[in-house]
Coordinates of C-alpha atoms in Angstrom, one line a residue:
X20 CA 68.4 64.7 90.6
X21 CA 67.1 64.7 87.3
X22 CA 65.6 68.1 87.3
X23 CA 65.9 71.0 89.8
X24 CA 63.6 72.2 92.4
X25 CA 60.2 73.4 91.8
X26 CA 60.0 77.2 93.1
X27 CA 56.9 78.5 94.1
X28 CA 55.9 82.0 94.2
X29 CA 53.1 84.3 95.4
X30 CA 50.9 81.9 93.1
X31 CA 50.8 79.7 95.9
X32 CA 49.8 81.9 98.5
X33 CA 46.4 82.5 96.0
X34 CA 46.4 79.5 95.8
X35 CA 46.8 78.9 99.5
X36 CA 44.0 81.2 100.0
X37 CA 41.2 78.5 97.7
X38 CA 42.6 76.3 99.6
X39 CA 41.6 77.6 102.8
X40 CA 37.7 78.4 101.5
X41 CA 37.4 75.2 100.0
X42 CA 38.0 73.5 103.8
X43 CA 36.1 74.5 106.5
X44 CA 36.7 71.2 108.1
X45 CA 39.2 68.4 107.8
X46 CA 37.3 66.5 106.1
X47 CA 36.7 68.8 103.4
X48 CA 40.7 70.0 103.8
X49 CA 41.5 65.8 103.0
X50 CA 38.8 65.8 100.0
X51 CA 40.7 68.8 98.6
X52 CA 44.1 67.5 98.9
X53 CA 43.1 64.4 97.8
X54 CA 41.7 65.9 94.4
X55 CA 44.7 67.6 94.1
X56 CA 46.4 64.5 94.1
X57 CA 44.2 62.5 91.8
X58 CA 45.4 65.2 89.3
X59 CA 48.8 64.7 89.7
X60 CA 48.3 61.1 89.0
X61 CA 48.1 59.5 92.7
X62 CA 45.6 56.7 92.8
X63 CA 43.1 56.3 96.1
X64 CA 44.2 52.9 98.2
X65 CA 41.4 51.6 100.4
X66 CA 42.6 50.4 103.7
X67 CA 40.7 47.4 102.9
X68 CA 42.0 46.3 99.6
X69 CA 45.4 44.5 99.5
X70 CA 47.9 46.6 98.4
X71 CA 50.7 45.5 95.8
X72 CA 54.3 47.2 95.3
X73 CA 53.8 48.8 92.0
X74 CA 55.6 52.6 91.7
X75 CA 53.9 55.6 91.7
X76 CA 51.8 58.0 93.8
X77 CA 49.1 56.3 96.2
X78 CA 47.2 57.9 99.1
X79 CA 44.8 56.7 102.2
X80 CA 42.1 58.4 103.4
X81 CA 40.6 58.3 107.2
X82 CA 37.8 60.5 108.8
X83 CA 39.9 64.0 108.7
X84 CA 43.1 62.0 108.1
X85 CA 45.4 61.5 104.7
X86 CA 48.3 59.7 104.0
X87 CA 50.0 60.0 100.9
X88 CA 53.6 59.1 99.9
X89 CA 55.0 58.3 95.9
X90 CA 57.3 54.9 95.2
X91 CA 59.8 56.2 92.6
X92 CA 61.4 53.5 89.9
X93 CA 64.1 51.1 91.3
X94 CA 62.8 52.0 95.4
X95 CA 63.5 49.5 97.7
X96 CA 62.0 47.3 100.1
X97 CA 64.0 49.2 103.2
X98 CA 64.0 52.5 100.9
X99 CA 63.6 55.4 103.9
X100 CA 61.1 57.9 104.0
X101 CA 60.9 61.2 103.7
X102 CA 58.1 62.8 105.7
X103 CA 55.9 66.0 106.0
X104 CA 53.7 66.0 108.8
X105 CA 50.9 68.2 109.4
X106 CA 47.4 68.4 110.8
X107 CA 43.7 69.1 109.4
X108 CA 41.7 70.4 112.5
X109 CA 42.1 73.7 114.1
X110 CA 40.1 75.1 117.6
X111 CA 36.8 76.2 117.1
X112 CA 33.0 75.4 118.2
X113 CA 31.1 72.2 117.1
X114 CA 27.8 71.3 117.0
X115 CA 26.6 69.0 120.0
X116 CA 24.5 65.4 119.6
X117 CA 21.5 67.2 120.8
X118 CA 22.0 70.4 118.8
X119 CA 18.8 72.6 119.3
X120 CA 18.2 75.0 121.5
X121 CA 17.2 78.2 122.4
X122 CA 15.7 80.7 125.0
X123 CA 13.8 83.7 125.0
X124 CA 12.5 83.6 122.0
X125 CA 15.8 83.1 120.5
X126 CA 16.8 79.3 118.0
X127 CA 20.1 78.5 118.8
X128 CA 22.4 75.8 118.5
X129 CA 24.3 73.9 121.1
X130 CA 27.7 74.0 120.7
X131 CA 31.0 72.4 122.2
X132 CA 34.4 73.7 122.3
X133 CA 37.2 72.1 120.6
X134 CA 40.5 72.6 120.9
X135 CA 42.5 75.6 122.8
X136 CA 40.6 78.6 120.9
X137 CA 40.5 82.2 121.2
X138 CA 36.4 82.8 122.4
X139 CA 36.5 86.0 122.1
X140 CA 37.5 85.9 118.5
X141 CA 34.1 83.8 117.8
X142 CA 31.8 86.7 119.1
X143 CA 29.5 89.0 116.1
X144 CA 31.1 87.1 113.2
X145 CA 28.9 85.8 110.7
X146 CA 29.4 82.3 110.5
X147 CA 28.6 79.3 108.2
X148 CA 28.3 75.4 109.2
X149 CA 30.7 71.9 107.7
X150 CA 31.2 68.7 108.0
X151 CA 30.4 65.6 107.8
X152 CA 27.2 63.6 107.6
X153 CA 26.6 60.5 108.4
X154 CA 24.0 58.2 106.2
X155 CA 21.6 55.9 107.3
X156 CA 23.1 53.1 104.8
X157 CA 26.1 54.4 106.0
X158 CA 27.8 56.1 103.7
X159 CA 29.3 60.0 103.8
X160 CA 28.8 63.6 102.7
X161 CA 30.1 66.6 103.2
X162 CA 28.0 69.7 103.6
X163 CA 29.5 73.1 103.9
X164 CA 26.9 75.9 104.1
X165 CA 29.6 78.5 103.4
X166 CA 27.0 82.0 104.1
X167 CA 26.0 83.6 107.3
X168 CA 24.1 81.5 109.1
X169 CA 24.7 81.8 112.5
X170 CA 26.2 84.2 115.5
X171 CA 27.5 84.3 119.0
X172 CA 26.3 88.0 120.1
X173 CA 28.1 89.7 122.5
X174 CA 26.7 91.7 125.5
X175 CA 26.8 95.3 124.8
X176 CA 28.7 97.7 126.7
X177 CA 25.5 99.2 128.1
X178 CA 25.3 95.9 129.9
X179 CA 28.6 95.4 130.8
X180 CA 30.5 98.7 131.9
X181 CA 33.5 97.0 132.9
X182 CA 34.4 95.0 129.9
X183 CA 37.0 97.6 128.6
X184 CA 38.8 97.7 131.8
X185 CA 38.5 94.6 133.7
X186 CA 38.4 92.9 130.4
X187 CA 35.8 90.3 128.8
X188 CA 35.0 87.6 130.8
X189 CA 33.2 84.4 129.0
X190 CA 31.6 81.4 130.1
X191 CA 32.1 78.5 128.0
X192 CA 28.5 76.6 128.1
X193 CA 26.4 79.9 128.7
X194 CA 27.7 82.8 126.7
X195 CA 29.1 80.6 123.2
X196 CA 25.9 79.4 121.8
X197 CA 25.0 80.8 118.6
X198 CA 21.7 82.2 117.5
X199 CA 20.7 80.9 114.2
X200 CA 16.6 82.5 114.1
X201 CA 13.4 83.3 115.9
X202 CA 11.0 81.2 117.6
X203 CA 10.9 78.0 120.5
X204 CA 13.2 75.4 120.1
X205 CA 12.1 73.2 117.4
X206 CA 13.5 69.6 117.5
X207 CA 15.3 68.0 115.1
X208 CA 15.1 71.4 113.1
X209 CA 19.2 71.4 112.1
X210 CA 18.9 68.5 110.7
X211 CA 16.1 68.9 108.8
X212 CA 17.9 72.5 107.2
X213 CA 21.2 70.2 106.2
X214 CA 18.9 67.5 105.1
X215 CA 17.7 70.2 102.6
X216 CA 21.0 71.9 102.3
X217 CA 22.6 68.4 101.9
X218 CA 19.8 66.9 99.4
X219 CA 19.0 63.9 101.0
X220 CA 15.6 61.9 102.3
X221 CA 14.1 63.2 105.5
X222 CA 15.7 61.0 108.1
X223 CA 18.8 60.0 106.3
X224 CA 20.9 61.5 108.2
X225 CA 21.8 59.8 111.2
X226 CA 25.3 61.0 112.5
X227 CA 26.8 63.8 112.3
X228 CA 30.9 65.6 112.5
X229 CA 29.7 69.5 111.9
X230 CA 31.7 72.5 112.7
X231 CA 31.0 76.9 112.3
X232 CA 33.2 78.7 110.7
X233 CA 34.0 82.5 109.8
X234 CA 32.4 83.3 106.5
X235 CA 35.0 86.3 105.4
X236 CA 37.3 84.9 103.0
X237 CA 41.1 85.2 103.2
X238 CA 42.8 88.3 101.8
X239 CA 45.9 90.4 101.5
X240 CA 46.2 93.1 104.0
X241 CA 48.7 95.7 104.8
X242 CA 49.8 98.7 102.3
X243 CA 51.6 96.7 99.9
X244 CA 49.5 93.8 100.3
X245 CA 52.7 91.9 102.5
X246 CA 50.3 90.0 105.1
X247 CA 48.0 87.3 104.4
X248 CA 44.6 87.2 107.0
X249 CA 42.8 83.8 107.0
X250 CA 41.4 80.8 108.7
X251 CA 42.6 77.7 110.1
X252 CA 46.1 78.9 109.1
X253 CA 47.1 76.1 111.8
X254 CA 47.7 74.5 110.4
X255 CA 46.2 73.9 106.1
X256 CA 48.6 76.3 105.5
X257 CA 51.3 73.2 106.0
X258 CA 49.0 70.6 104.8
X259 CA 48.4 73.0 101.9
X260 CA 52.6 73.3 101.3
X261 CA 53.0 69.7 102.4
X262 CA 50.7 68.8 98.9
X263 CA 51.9 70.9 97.3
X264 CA 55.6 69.9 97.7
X265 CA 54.7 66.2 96.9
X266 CA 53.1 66.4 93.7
X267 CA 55.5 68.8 92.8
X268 CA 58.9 66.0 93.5
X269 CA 56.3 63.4 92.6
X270 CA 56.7 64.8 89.5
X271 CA 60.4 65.3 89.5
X272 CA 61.4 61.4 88.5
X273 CA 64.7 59.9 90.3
X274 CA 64.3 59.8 94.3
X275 CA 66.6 58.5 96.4
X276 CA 63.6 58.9 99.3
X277 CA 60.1 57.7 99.4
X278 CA 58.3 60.7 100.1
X279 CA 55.1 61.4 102.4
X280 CA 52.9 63.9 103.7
X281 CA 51.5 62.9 107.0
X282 CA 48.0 65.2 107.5
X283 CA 46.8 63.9 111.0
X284 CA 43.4 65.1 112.8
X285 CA 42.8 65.8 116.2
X286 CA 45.9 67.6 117.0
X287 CA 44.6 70.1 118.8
X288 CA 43.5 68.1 121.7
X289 CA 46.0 65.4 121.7
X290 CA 46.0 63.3 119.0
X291 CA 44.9 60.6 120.7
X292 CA 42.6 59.3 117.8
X293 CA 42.3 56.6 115.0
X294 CA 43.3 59.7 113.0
X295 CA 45.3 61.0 115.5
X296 CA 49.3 60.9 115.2
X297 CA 49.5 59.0 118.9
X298 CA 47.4 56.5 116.0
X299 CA 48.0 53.1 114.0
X300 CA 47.7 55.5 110.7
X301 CA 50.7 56.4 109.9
X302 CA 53.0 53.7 110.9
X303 CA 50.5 51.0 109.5
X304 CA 50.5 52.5 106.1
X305 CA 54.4 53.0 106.6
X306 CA 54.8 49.5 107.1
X307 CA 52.2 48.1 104.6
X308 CA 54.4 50.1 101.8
X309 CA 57.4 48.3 102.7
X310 CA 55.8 44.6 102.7
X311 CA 54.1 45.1 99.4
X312 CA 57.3 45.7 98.1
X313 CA 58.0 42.3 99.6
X314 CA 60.2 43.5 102.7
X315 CA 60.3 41.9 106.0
X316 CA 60.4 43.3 109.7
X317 CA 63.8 43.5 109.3
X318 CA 63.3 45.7 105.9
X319 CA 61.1 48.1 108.1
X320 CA 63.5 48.9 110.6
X321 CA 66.3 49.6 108.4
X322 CA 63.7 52.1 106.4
X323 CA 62.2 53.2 109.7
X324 CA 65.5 53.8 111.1
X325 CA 66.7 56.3 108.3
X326 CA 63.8 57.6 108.0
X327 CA 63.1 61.3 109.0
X328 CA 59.8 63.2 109.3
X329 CA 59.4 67.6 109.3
X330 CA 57.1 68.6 111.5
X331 CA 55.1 71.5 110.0
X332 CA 52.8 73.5 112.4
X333 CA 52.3 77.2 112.8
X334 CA 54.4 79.3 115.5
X335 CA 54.5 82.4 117.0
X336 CA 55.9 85.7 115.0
X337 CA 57.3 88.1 117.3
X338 CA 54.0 90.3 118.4
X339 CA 54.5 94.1 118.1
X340 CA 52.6 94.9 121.3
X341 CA 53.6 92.0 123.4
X342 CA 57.2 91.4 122.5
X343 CA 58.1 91.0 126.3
X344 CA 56.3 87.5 126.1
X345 CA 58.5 86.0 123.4
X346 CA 62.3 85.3 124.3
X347 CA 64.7 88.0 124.1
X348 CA 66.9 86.8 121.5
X349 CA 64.5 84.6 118.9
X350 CA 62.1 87.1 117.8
X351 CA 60.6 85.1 114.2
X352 CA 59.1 87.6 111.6
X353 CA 56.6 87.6 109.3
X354 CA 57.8 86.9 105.6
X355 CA 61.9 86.1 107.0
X356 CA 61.0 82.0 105.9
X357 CA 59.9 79.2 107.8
X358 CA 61.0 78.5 111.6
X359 CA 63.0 75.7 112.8
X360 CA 61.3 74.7 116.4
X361 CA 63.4 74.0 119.1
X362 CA 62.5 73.0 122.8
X363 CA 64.9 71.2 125.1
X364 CA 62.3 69.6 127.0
X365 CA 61.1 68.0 123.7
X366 CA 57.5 69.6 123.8
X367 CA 59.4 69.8 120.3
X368 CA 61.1 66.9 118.5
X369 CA 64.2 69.2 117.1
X370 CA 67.9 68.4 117.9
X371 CA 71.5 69.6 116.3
X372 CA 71.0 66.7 114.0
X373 CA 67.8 67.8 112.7
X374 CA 68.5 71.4 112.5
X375 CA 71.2 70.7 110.4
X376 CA 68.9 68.8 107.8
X377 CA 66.2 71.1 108.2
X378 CA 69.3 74.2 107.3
X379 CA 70.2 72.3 104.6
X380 CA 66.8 71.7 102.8
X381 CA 66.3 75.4 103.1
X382 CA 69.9 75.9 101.7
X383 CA 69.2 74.1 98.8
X384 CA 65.7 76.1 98.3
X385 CA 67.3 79.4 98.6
X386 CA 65.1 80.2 101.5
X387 CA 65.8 82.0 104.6
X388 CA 65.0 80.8 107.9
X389 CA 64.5 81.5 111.8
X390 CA 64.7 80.2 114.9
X391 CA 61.3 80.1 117.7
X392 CA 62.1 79.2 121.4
X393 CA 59.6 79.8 124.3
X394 CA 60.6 82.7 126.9
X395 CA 61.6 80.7 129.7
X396 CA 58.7 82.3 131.8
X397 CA 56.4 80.9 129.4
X398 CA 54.8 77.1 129.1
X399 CA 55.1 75.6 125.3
X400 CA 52.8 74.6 123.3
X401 CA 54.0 71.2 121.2
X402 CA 52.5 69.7 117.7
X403 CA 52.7 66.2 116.1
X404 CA 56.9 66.2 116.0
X405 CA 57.3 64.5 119.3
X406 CA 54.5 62.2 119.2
X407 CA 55.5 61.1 115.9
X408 CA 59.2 60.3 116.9
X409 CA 58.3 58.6 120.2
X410 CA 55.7 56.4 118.5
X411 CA 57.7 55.3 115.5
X412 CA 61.4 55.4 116.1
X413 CA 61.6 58.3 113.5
X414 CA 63.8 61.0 113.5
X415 CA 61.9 64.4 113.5
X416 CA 62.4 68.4 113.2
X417 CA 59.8 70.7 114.5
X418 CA 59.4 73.7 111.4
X419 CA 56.6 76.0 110.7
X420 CA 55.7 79.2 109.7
X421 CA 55.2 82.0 112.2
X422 CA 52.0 83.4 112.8
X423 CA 50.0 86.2 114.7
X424 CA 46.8 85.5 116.1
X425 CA 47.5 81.6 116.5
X426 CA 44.0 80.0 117.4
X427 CA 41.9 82.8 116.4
X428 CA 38.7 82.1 114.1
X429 CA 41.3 84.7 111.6
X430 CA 44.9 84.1 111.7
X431 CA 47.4 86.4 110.3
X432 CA 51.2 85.6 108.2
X433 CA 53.5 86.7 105.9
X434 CA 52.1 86.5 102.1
X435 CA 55.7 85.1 101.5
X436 CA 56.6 83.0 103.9
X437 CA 53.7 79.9 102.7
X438 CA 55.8 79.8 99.1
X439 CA 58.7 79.6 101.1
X440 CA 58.0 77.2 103.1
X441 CA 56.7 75.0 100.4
X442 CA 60.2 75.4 98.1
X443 CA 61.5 74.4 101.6
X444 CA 59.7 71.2 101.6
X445 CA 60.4 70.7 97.9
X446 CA 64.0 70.6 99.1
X447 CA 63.4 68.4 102.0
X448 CA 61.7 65.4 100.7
X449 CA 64.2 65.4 97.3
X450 CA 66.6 64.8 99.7

């Protein structure tokens, strides 16, 4: 290689933390990586456009999906990839088509539940509203109105004796909606607030991607300031690295890889999405690289085939007060490096072959890393890895960073364990 490996620090994890305020939805997590990458010198290709096989850094944009990969000097037509895959979205409530409502006196707004989140985590925070708006002449803008704004109150105790011992019990549809003010339901009023918020015409706006979010901004916690409290953790802290890591080889010169960060949307109901990675996305950009460069079909499965893709997603750090639900002998801690993902069923994508590049990569870094395997008692949860491999031939390796409170509206990690991970992926996609 022409120069060594970037090594990242605790800078990253602040920076990890602007990161994580300046995206309270994947939309605004793709428009912040994509800036990021327009200042390391990667240029914005429109799926539209025909692409040509010059070198350099180029990167797509889709909905709450981004693909970006750099072509270094003398690359090939059936040059292999090198790929980081991640995803944007994390559980959480959105706003329905209808959105106002209300009763007793009380404005709310409908709401829907997306993705596998922790309810009870929603309940008396003070919570602010993103997205994505839709324009009559149909064009985009993001709105984020980042300042409390609304809340899902919880009964009191008074009212509910038994909550502390037969424990909370909530109703999706009738105990989630947030209150937002006082009065009757007044129609069309949301969208006349981001209208205003938004500064557009009355009646622009016409469709709408919008999301709440916890207000509180990230921070350190713990007595020396070792643990790092956030949202959507899961999974813009690996979107986060996996930028991070690619402007930083981008920058490097000589690769014998193309490399690629994969940041996918919908992940946490399936995937199953035009930016989705059971999708076109990734393979069609894959493939569009190669033939610019003036490769055939045959080109693209000799790339394809030597290709190999990291899976980055949050796991589970051993919990102190439930460690009878993790398995016996893989207990992953917080700030001990990132965790290689294993699951023989193939919920994740990780075999011997994998683990040893994955060991390797982190080798090279002078990072430590861990193992995470289900208790056998337990179902697993599974990411991106083995969709991705099934759906494009590519080897892959589940990896991650381990995590407490997976799913909640705040997360918890290791302050170290984000830098590491990135210098991990530094590693990985030099090859």
């Amino acid at each position: 290689m022409s120069s060594p490996s970037p090594r990242f620090d605790r800078g990253h994890t602040d920076d990890l933390m602007s990161f994580l305020t300046a995206a309270p939805s994947p939309y605004h997590a793709v428009a912040e990586a994509a800036e990021r990458l327009e200042k390391a010198g990667f240029r914005h290709l429109l799926e539209t456009d025909s692409w040509d096989g010059s070198t350099g850094g180029r990167y797509v944009l889709r909905g709450g999906a981004l693909i970006a990969w750099y072509v270094p000097e003398g690359a090939s037509a059936h040059t292999p990839f090198r790929i980081v895959g991640a995803h944007t979205d994390s559980p959480n409530l959105r706003v329905k088509p209808l959105p106002d409502t209300g009763s007793h006196g009380w404005r709310q707004i409908a709401v829907e539940i997306y993705g596998g989140t922790l309810l009870n985590t929603w309940l008396d925070r003070d919570l602010g509203l993103a997205g994505r708006l839709t324009l009559r002449d149909g064009s985009h803008r993001l709105v984020n109105v980042d300042r409390p704004l609304l809340r899902v109150p919880q009964l009191a105790v008074h009212l509910d004796r038994s909550v502390n011992t037969d424990g909370l019990k909530l109703d999706r549809q009738r105990h989630m909606q947030p209150v937002w003010g006082l009065g009757d339901i007044e129609e069309g009023g949301l969208i006349r607030f981001l209208e205003q918020e938004s500064g557009v015409g009355e009646g622009e706006i016409t469709g709408w991607d919008l999301m709440v979010h916890a207000v509180e901004p990230p921070a350190y916690l713990g007595r020396d300031r070792e643990l790092l409290a956030g949202p959507r953790m899961d999974n813009l802290l690996s979107v986060h690295a996996g930028t991070a890591a690619l402007t930083a080889v981008a920058a490097s010169g000589d690769l014998p890889y193309i490399p690629v960060l994969a940041a996918f949307d919908h992940e946490e109901n399936g995937s199953q999405s035009d930016t989705g990675a059971e999708g076109p996305l990734l393979g069609s950009v894959l493939e569009r690289s190669v033939f610019s460069r003036g490769g055939t079909l045959e080109d693209r499965a000799r790339a394809f085939a030597a290709s190999i893709c990291l899976s980055s997603d949050t796991g589970h750090a051993v919990h102190p007060n439930y460690g009878e639900r993790h398995d016996p002998t893989h207990h992953p801690r917080a700030n001990g490096g990132p965790i290689l993902k294993v699951n023989v069923n193939q919920r994740y994508a990780t075999d011997g072959s994998g683990r040893a590049v994955f060991a390797a990569a982190c080798e090279k870094a002078g990072v430590p890393w861990q193992t995470f395997v289900s208790n056998n008692a337990m179902p697993c949860g599974t990411t991106i890895g083995p969709i991705t491999a099934a759906r494009h031939g590519i080897a892959t390796v589940d990896i991650g960073v381990a995590i407490l409170s997976m799913h909640s509206a705040r997360e918890l990690c290791g302050a170290d364990d984000p830098y590491l991970l990135a210098n991990a992926l530094v590693a990985f996609l030099e090859g």
